[in-house]
């Protein structure tokens, strides 16, 4: 059974239809890369999946559970959104770390805020800190746990953001252009961490302009254009033998 099923997702802003009926599924342990030109709807799709935007139409299912159905008002209740977001971890383009907290405090903040009360958090504090330290070590920052964001490079901040997303153990980890705010020399260290996560069979969706990385790390690739899925398939097939003319045009620079 697919871990994620997306059916006929549509989203309009003012008079512009940004998503025009998106359908795909994702199996547990797969890495899906979404590629396409700026303005093709990639980020809006990711925001809909994470309930930062509400689709106008469609269905989103995780592990067989309907999280959103535009025909079912009970799935649109605001009070349910926080719980639904727990299925997804989102790593933003611009890190979004809290400047007043250390790397360790940024990673442990979400579990602390989600504790029902202070007593519950104190009982779990040791386990939460232990997991946070393990995750920071996993992303290569065990020596930076007490550093504040301004004391970290962009690549290090993004790796803290990855650890922060992982601590809630989401079903699906999502990346929205995770290297777009980085200098080229820092991009590699973040991509290396994502590659390690894929090797450990973490289920991921990656919106990226890093074509070579998408080809090498993905189980499946979607090419979006004008709010629709223009073409999708296994990475070697899509990159080496695209079927649609628009896909060929988009990949020309990469293949050359």
PDB file of C-alpha atoms in Angstrom:
ATOM      1  CA  UNK A   1       0.000   0.000   0.000  1.00  0.00           C
ATOM      2  CA  UNK A   2       1.249   3.481  -0.817  1.00  0.00           C
ATOM      3  CA  UNK A   3       2.324   5.600   2.136  1.00  0.00           C
ATOM      4  CA  UNK A   4       1.056   8.719   0.323  1.00  0.00           C
ATOM      5  CA  UNK A   5      -1.748   9.084  -2.208  1.00  0.00           C
ATOM      6  CA  UNK A   6      -2.497  12.421  -3.834  1.00  0.00           C
ATOM      7  CA  UNK A   7      -5.607  12.688  -5.999  1.00  0.00           C
ATOM      8  CA  UNK A   8      -6.746  15.602  -8.166  1.00  0.00           C
ATOM      9  CA  UNK A   9      -5.179  18.352  -6.039  1.00  0.00           C
ATOM     10  CA  UNK A  10      -6.148  21.792  -7.315  1.00  0.00           C
ATOM     11  CA  UNK A  11      -5.243  25.205  -5.938  1.00  0.00           C
ATOM     12  CA  UNK A  12      -6.094  28.684  -7.204  1.00  0.00           C
ATOM     13  CA  UNK A  13      -4.748  31.994  -5.962  1.00  0.00           C
ATOM     14  CA  UNK A  14      -7.011  34.884  -6.965  1.00  0.00           C
ATOM     15  CA  UNK A  15      -7.593  34.162 -10.673  1.00  0.00           C
ATOM     16  CA  UNK A  16      -4.519  31.998 -11.239  1.00  0.00           C
ATOM     17  CA  UNK A  17      -4.891  28.221 -11.118  1.00  0.00           C
ATOM     18  CA  UNK A  18      -1.514  27.097  -9.768  1.00  0.00           C
ATOM     19  CA  UNK A  19      -2.266  23.371  -9.408  1.00  0.00           C
ATOM     20  CA  UNK A  20      -4.522  21.847 -12.055  1.00  0.00           C
ATOM     21  CA  UNK A  21      -5.244  18.333 -10.862  1.00  0.00           C
ATOM     22  CA  UNK A  22      -2.162  16.639  -9.407  1.00  0.00           C
ATOM     23  CA  UNK A  23      -2.157  12.848  -9.010  1.00  0.00           C
ATOM     24  CA  UNK A  24       0.654  10.631  -7.719  1.00  0.00           C
ATOM     25  CA  UNK A  25       1.497   8.081  -5.053  1.00  0.00           C
ATOM     26  CA  UNK A  26       4.600   7.316  -3.010  1.00  0.00           C
ATOM     27  CA  UNK A  27       5.722   4.033  -1.490  1.00  0.00           C
ATOM     28  CA  UNK A  28       7.435   3.745   1.895  1.00  0.00           C
ATOM     29  CA  UNK A  29      11.204   4.250   1.574  1.00  0.00           C
ATOM     30  CA  UNK A  30      10.981   5.933  -1.824  1.00  0.00           C
ATOM     31  CA  UNK A  31      12.562   9.287  -2.673  1.00  0.00           C
ATOM     32  CA  UNK A  32      10.475  11.443  -4.984  1.00  0.00           C
ATOM     33  CA  UNK A  33      12.100  14.450  -6.631  1.00  0.00           C
ATOM     34  CA  UNK A  34       9.892  17.149  -8.127  1.00  0.00           C
ATOM     35  CA  UNK A  35      11.572  19.248 -10.801  1.00  0.00           C
ATOM     36  CA  UNK A  36      10.418  22.039 -13.087  1.00  0.00           C
ATOM     37  CA  UNK A  37      10.793  25.728 -13.808  1.00  0.00           C
ATOM     38  CA  UNK A  38      10.032  28.387 -11.205  1.00  0.00           C
ATOM     39  CA  UNK A  39       6.288  29.016 -11.111  1.00  0.00           C
ATOM     40  CA  UNK A  40       5.344  25.494 -12.184  1.00  0.00           C
ATOM     41  CA  UNK A  41       3.560  24.775  -8.877  1.00  0.00           C
ATOM     42  CA  UNK A  42       6.194  22.659  -7.111  1.00  0.00           C
ATOM     43  CA  UNK A  43       6.353  24.619  -3.868  1.00  0.00           C
ATOM     44  CA  UNK A  44       2.585  25.135  -3.745  1.00  0.00           C
ATOM     45  CA  UNK A  45       2.127  21.367  -4.001  1.00  0.00           C
ATOM     46  CA  UNK A  46       4.558  20.838  -1.117  1.00  0.00           C
ATOM     47  CA  UNK A  47       2.776  23.465   0.974  1.00  0.00           C
ATOM     48  CA  UNK A  48      -0.571  21.759   0.320  1.00  0.00           C
ATOM     49  CA  UNK A  49       0.845  18.428   1.453  1.00  0.00           C
ATOM     50  CA  UNK A  50       2.108  20.053   4.657  1.00  0.00           C
ATOM     51  CA  UNK A  51      -1.198  21.895   5.199  1.00  0.00           C
ATOM     52  CA  UNK A  52       0.442  25.305   4.968  1.00  0.00           C
ATOM     53  CA  UNK A  53      -2.058  25.844   2.158  1.00  0.00           C
ATOM     54  CA  UNK A  54      -5.494  24.279   1.829  1.00  0.00           C
ATOM     55  CA  UNK A  55      -6.257  22.729  -1.565  1.00  0.00           C
ATOM     56  CA  UNK A  56      -9.438  23.827  -3.285  1.00  0.00           C
ATOM     57  CA  UNK A  57     -10.102  20.292  -4.480  1.00  0.00           C
ATOM     58  CA  UNK A  58      -8.652  16.827  -4.061  1.00  0.00           C
ATOM     59  CA  UNK A  59      -7.759  14.084  -1.622  1.00  0.00           C
ATOM     60  CA  UNK A  60      -4.602  13.490   0.451  1.00  0.00           C
ATOM     61  CA  UNK A  61      -4.154  10.097   2.116  1.00  0.00           C
ATOM     62  CA  UNK A  62      -1.274   8.914   4.328  1.00  0.00           C
ATOM     63  CA  UNK A  63      -1.028   5.246   5.314  1.00  0.00           C
ATOM     64  CA  UNK A  64      -4.575   4.741   4.041  1.00  0.00           C
ATOM     65  CA  UNK A  65      -5.989   7.508   6.266  1.00  0.00           C
ATOM     66  CA  UNK A  66      -7.767  10.384   4.540  1.00  0.00           C
ATOM     67  CA  UNK A  67      -6.163  13.561   5.873  1.00  0.00           C
ATOM     68  CA  UNK A  68      -7.937  15.845   3.438  1.00  0.00           C
ATOM     69  CA  UNK A  69     -10.962  15.448   1.208  1.00  0.00           C
ATOM     70  CA  UNK A  70     -12.429  18.577  -0.335  1.00  0.00           C
ATOM     71  CA  UNK A  71     -15.845  16.871  -0.353  1.00  0.00           C
ATOM     72  CA  UNK A  72     -15.709  16.099   3.377  1.00  0.00           C
ATOM     73  CA  UNK A  73     -15.977  19.212   5.584  1.00  0.00           C
ATOM     74  CA  UNK A  74     -14.786  17.265   8.638  1.00  0.00           C
ATOM     75  CA  UNK A  75     -11.293  17.015   7.127  1.00  0.00           C
ATOM     76  CA  UNK A  76     -11.033  20.797   6.752  1.00  0.00           C
ATOM     77  CA  UNK A  77     -11.270  21.690  10.449  1.00  0.00           C
ATOM     78  CA  UNK A  78      -8.515  24.072  11.573  1.00  0.00           C
ATOM     79  CA  UNK A  79      -8.056  22.295  14.891  1.00  0.00           C
ATOM     80  CA  UNK A  80      -6.982  19.134  13.070  1.00  0.00           C
ATOM     81  CA  UNK A  81      -4.262  20.753  10.990  1.00  0.00           C
ATOM     82  CA  UNK A  82      -1.521  20.597  13.630  1.00  0.00           C
ATOM     83  CA  UNK A  83      -2.042  16.861  14.028  1.00  0.00           C
ATOM     84  CA  UNK A  84      -2.057  16.297  10.267  1.00  0.00           C
ATOM     85  CA  UNK A  85       1.239  18.132   9.864  1.00  0.00           C
ATOM     86  CA  UNK A  86       2.923  15.541  12.078  1.00  0.00           C
ATOM     87  CA  UNK A  87       2.833  13.119   9.153  1.00  0.00           C
ATOM     88  CA  UNK A  88       5.193  15.446   7.291  1.00  0.00           C
ATOM     89  CA  UNK A  89       8.486  17.081   8.180  1.00  0.00           C
ATOM     90  CA  UNK A  90       9.333  20.155   6.122  1.00  0.00           C
ATOM     91  CA  UNK A  91      12.777  21.638   5.556  1.00  0.00           C
ATOM     92  CA  UNK A  92      12.425  25.160   4.173  1.00  0.00           C
ATOM     93  CA  UNK A  93      14.610  27.021   1.695  1.00  0.00           C
ATOM     94  CA  UNK A  94      15.679  29.638   4.222  1.00  0.00           C
ATOM     95  CA  UNK A  95      16.328  27.457   7.316  1.00  0.00           C
ATOM     96  CA  UNK A  96      13.794  29.328   9.553  1.00  0.00           C
ATOM     97  CA  UNK A  97      15.783  28.651  12.709  1.00  0.00           C
ATOM     98  CA  UNK A  98      14.999  30.670  15.833  1.00  0.00           C
ATOM     99  CA  UNK A  99      17.968  33.011  16.342  1.00  0.00           C
ATOM    100  CA  UNK A 100      17.598  33.134  20.141  1.00  0.00           C
ATOM    101  CA  UNK A 101      18.048  29.354  20.496  1.00  0.00           C
ATOM    102  CA  UNK A 102      21.108  27.144  20.124  1.00  0.00           C
ATOM    103  CA  UNK A 103      21.245  24.346  17.573  1.00  0.00           C
ATOM    104  CA  UNK A 104      20.205  21.844  20.242  1.00  0.00           C
ATOM    105  CA  UNK A 105      17.375  24.066  21.486  1.00  0.00           C
ATOM    106  CA  UNK A 106      16.080  24.572  17.932  1.00  0.00           C
ATOM    107  CA  UNK A 107      15.878  20.810  17.464  1.00  0.00           C
ATOM    108  CA  UNK A 108      14.179  20.118  20.809  1.00  0.00           C
ATOM    109  CA  UNK A 109      11.740  23.033  20.624  1.00  0.00           C
ATOM    110  CA  UNK A 110       8.926  21.247  18.738  1.00  0.00           C
ATOM    111  CA  UNK A 111       8.717  18.249  21.121  1.00  0.00           C
ATOM    112  CA  UNK A 112       8.777  20.689  24.041  1.00  0.00           C
ATOM    113  CA  UNK A 113       5.899  22.740  22.616  1.00  0.00           C
ATOM    114  CA  UNK A 114       3.920  19.606  21.840  1.00  0.00           C
ATOM    115  CA  UNK A 115       4.108  18.236  25.376  1.00  0.00           C
ATOM    116  CA  UNK A 116       0.695  18.353  27.038  1.00  0.00           C
ATOM    117  CA  UNK A 117       2.132  20.063  30.113  1.00  0.00           C
ATOM    118  CA  UNK A 118       5.424  20.876  31.788  1.00  0.00           C
ATOM    119  CA  UNK A 119       5.346  17.694  33.854  1.00  0.00           C
ATOM    120  CA  UNK A 120       5.012  15.565  30.703  1.00  0.00           C
ATOM    121  CA  UNK A 121       7.943  17.350  29.071  1.00  0.00           C
ATOM    122  CA  UNK A 122      10.185  16.994  32.125  1.00  0.00           C
ATOM    123  CA  UNK A 123       9.500  13.243  32.122  1.00  0.00           C
ATOM    124  CA  UNK A 124      10.512  12.990  28.463  1.00  0.00           C
ATOM    125  CA  UNK A 125      13.247  15.641  28.481  1.00  0.00           C
ATOM    126  CA  UNK A 126      16.155  13.212  28.731  1.00  0.00           C
ATOM    127  CA  UNK A 127      14.872  11.082  25.843  1.00  0.00           C
ATOM    128  CA  UNK A 128      14.191  14.160  23.713  1.00  0.00           C
ATOM    129  CA  UNK A 129      17.674  15.573  24.327  1.00  0.00           C
ATOM    130  CA  UNK A 130      19.251  12.204  23.631  1.00  0.00           C
ATOM    131  CA  UNK A 131      17.427  11.901  20.299  1.00  0.00           C
ATOM    132  CA  UNK A 132      18.296  15.499  19.374  1.00  0.00           C
ATOM    133  CA  UNK A 133      21.989  14.857  20.057  1.00  0.00           C
ATOM    134  CA  UNK A 134      21.827  11.690  17.977  1.00  0.00           C
ATOM    135  CA  UNK A 135      20.240  13.557  15.065  1.00  0.00           C
ATOM    136  CA  UNK A 136      22.718  16.436  15.237  1.00  0.00           C
ATOM    137  CA  UNK A 137      25.516  13.888  15.194  1.00  0.00           C
ATOM    138  CA  UNK A 138      23.840  12.205  12.222  1.00  0.00           C
ATOM    139  CA  UNK A 139      23.984  15.469  10.254  1.00  0.00           C
ATOM    140  CA  UNK A 140      27.589  16.098  11.285  1.00  0.00           C
ATOM    141  CA  UNK A 141      27.039  18.798  13.905  1.00  0.00           C
ATOM    142  CA  UNK A 142      27.878  17.115  17.209  1.00  0.00           C
ATOM    143  CA  UNK A 143      30.475  19.845  17.824  1.00  0.00           C
ATOM    144  CA  UNK A 144      28.015  22.682  17.161  1.00  0.00           C
ATOM    145  CA  UNK A 145      25.159  21.844  19.514  1.00  0.00           C
ATOM    146  CA  UNK A 146      25.621  24.989  21.647  1.00  0.00           C
ATOM    147  CA  UNK A 147      26.141  27.359  18.732  1.00  0.00           C
ATOM    148  CA  UNK A 148      23.490  29.920  17.810  1.00  0.00           C
ATOM    149  CA  UNK A 149      22.351  30.251  14.173  1.00  0.00           C
ATOM    150  CA  UNK A 150      24.471  33.353  13.572  1.00  0.00           C
ATOM    151  CA  UNK A 151      27.517  31.299  14.553  1.00  0.00           C
ATOM    152  CA  UNK A 152      26.785  28.667  11.910  1.00  0.00           C
ATOM    153  CA  UNK A 153      27.308  28.658   8.155  1.00  0.00           C
ATOM    154  CA  UNK A 154      24.304  28.399   5.876  1.00  0.00           C
ATOM    155  CA  UNK A 155      25.019  24.728   5.277  1.00  0.00           C
ATOM    156  CA  UNK A 156      25.241  24.064   9.008  1.00  0.00           C
ATOM    157  CA  UNK A 157      21.986  25.922   9.638  1.00  0.00           C
ATOM    158  CA  UNK A 158      20.242  23.843   6.999  1.00  0.00           C
ATOM    159  CA  UNK A 159      21.541  20.661   8.612  1.00  0.00           C
ATOM    160  CA  UNK A 160      20.122  21.822  11.960  1.00  0.00           C
ATOM    161  CA  UNK A 161      16.814  22.346  10.153  1.00  0.00           C
ATOM    162  CA  UNK A 162      16.969  18.770   8.847  1.00  0.00           C
ATOM    163  CA  UNK A 163      17.565  17.423  12.368  1.00  0.00           C
ATOM    164  CA  UNK A 164      14.669  19.549  13.620  1.00  0.00           C
ATOM    165  CA  UNK A 165      12.350  18.033  10.997  1.00  0.00           C
ATOM    166  CA  UNK A 166      13.480  14.502  11.843  1.00  0.00           C
ATOM    167  CA  UNK A 167      12.954  14.678  15.598  1.00  0.00           C
ATOM    168  CA  UNK A 168       9.171  14.320  15.280  1.00  0.00           C
ATOM    169  CA  UNK A 169       9.678  11.122  13.247  1.00  0.00           C
ATOM    170  CA  UNK A 170       7.478  12.129  10.302  1.00  0.00           C
ATOM    171  CA  UNK A 171       6.170   9.562   7.837  1.00  0.00           C
ATOM    172  CA  UNK A 172       7.430  11.707   4.970  1.00  0.00           C
ATOM    173  CA  UNK A 173      10.293  14.205   5.018  1.00  0.00           C
ATOM    174  CA  UNK A 174       9.873  17.097   2.573  1.00  0.00           C
ATOM    175  CA  UNK A 175      12.513  19.462   1.251  1.00  0.00           C
ATOM    176  CA  UNK A 176      11.660  22.718  -0.510  1.00  0.00           C
ATOM    177  CA  UNK A 177      14.726  23.710  -2.542  1.00  0.00           C
ATOM    178  CA  UNK A 178      17.019  22.855   0.402  1.00  0.00           C
ATOM    179  CA  UNK A 179      20.147  24.289  -1.243  1.00  0.00           C
ATOM    180  CA  UNK A 180      18.753  27.366  -3.004  1.00  0.00           C
ATOM    181  CA  UNK A 181      19.837  29.754  -0.234  1.00  0.00           C
ATOM    182  CA  UNK A 182      23.356  28.323  -0.048  1.00  0.00           C
ATOM    183  CA  UNK A 183      26.595  29.242  -1.723  1.00  0.00           C
ATOM    184  CA  UNK A 184      27.641  26.546  -4.212  1.00  0.00           C
ATOM    185  CA  UNK A 185      30.501  25.411  -1.972  1.00  0.00           C
ATOM    186  CA  UNK A 186      28.043  24.686   0.876  1.00  0.00           C
ATOM    187  CA  UNK A 187      25.492  22.859  -1.264  1.00  0.00           C
ATOM    188  CA  UNK A 188      27.419  19.593  -1.263  1.00  0.00           C
ATOM    189  CA  UNK A 189      27.382  19.135   2.510  1.00  0.00           C
ATOM    190  CA  UNK A 190      23.575  19.390   2.638  1.00  0.00           C
ATOM    191  CA  UNK A 191      23.066  17.087  -0.349  1.00  0.00           C
ATOM    192  CA  UNK A 192      25.389  14.566   1.306  1.00  0.00           C
ATOM    193  CA  UNK A 193      23.153  14.484   4.386  1.00  0.00           C
ATOM    194  CA  UNK A 194      20.039  14.001   2.246  1.00  0.00           C
ATOM    195  CA  UNK A 195      21.770  11.186   0.363  1.00  0.00           C
ATOM    196  CA  UNK A 196      22.536   9.444   3.673  1.00  0.00           C
ATOM    197  CA  UNK A 197      18.871   9.754   4.655  1.00  0.00           C
ATOM    198  CA  UNK A 198      17.836   8.169   1.371  1.00  0.00           C
ATOM    199  CA  UNK A 199      20.302   5.323   1.928  1.00  0.00           C
ATOM    200  CA  UNK A 200      18.526   4.673   5.244  1.00  0.00           C
ATOM    201  CA  UNK A 201      15.214   4.373   3.357  1.00  0.00           C
ATOM    202  CA  UNK A 202      13.631   7.524   4.717  1.00  0.00           C
ATOM    203  CA  UNK A 203      10.568   8.393   2.643  1.00  0.00           C
ATOM    204  CA  UNK A 204      11.187  11.810   1.109  1.00  0.00           C
ATOM    205  CA  UNK A 205       9.832  14.375  -1.325  1.00  0.00           C
ATOM    206  CA  UNK A 206      12.439  16.796  -2.651  1.00  0.00           C
ATOM    207  CA  UNK A 207      11.646  19.911  -4.665  1.00  0.00           C
ATOM    208  CA  UNK A 208      14.962  20.768  -6.263  1.00  0.00           C
ATOM    209  CA  UNK A 209      16.814  22.465  -9.102  1.00  0.00           C
ATOM    210  CA  UNK A 210      19.812  20.169  -8.558  1.00  0.00           C
ATOM    211  CA  UNK A 211      19.255  17.942 -11.579  1.00  0.00           C
ATOM    212  CA  UNK A 212      22.251  15.666 -11.120  1.00  0.00           C
ATOM    213  CA  UNK A 213      21.346  15.115  -7.495  1.00  0.00           C
ATOM    214  CA  UNK A 214      17.699  14.390  -8.381  1.00  0.00           C
ATOM    215  CA  UNK A 215      18.816  11.815 -10.923  1.00  0.00           C
ATOM    216  CA  UNK A 216      21.186  10.092  -8.516  1.00  0.00           C
ATOM    217  CA  UNK A 217      19.154  10.061  -5.287  1.00  0.00           C
ATOM    218  CA  UNK A 218      15.572   9.553  -6.497  1.00  0.00           C
ATOM    219  CA  UNK A 219      13.418   6.464  -6.834  1.00  0.00           C
ATOM    220  CA  UNK A 220      10.942   8.460  -8.918  1.00  0.00           C
ATOM    221  CA  UNK A 221      10.929  11.897 -10.574  1.00  0.00           C
ATOM    222  CA  UNK A 222       8.033  14.192 -11.427  1.00  0.00           C
ATOM    223  CA  UNK A 223       8.456  17.023 -13.922  1.00  0.00           C
ATOM    224  CA  UNK A 224       5.887  19.776 -13.400  1.00  0.00           C
ATOM    225  CA  UNK A 225       5.034  22.491 -15.880  1.00  0.00           C
ATOM    226  CA  UNK A 226       2.209  25.017 -15.737  1.00  0.00           C
ATOM    227  CA  UNK A 227       0.553  23.452 -12.706  1.00  0.00           C
ATOM    228  CA  UNK A 228       0.345  19.909 -14.079  1.00  0.00           C
ATOM    229  CA  UNK A 229       2.537  16.819 -14.035  1.00  0.00           C
ATOM    230  CA  UNK A 230       3.940  16.873 -17.542  1.00  0.00           C
ATOM    231  CA  UNK A 231       5.925  13.646 -17.164  1.00  0.00           C
ATOM    232  CA  UNK A 232       7.023  11.250 -14.447  1.00  0.00           C
ATOM    233  CA  UNK A 233       9.014   8.065 -14.165  1.00  0.00           C
ATOM    234  CA  UNK A 234      12.204   6.439 -12.959  1.00  0.00           C
ATOM    235  CA  UNK A 235      15.091   8.925 -12.923  1.00  0.00           C
ATOM    236  CA  UNK A 236      17.324   7.224 -15.497  1.00  0.00           C
ATOM    237  CA  UNK A 237      14.439   6.931 -17.951  1.00  0.00           C
ATOM    238  CA  UNK A 238      13.126  10.456 -17.457  1.00  0.00           C
ATOM    239  CA  UNK A 239      16.509  12.153 -17.620  1.00  0.00           C
ATOM    240  CA  UNK A 240      17.979  10.051 -20.414  1.00  0.00           C
ATOM    241  CA  UNK A 241      14.903   9.405 -22.512  1.00  0.00           C
ATOM    242  CA  UNK A 242      12.166  11.982 -21.816  1.00  0.00           C
ATOM    243  CA  UNK A 243       8.975  11.446 -23.809  1.00  0.00           C
ATOM    244  CA  UNK A 244       7.363  14.882 -23.703  1.00  0.00           C
ATOM    245  CA  UNK A 245       8.724  17.793 -25.726  1.00  0.00           C
ATOM    246  CA  UNK A 246       8.440  20.186 -22.782  1.00  0.00           C
ATOM    247  CA  UNK A 247      10.505  17.821 -20.622  1.00  0.00           C
ATOM    248  CA  UNK A 248      13.134  17.611 -23.343  1.00  0.00           C
ATOM    249  CA  UNK A 249      13.319  21.395 -23.519  1.00  0.00           C
ATOM    250  CA  UNK A 250      13.665  21.740 -19.758  1.00  0.00           C
ATOM    251  CA  UNK A 251      16.411  19.110 -19.525  1.00  0.00           C
ATOM    252  CA  UNK A 252      18.406  20.388 -22.504  1.00  0.00           C
ATOM    253  CA  UNK A 253      20.715  22.519 -20.378  1.00  0.00           C
ATOM    254  CA  UNK A 254      21.286  19.698 -17.893  1.00  0.00           C
ATOM    255  CA  UNK A 255      22.004  17.052 -20.506  1.00  0.00           C
ATOM    256  CA  UNK A 256      24.371  19.370 -22.339  1.00  0.00           C
TER     257      UNK A 256
END
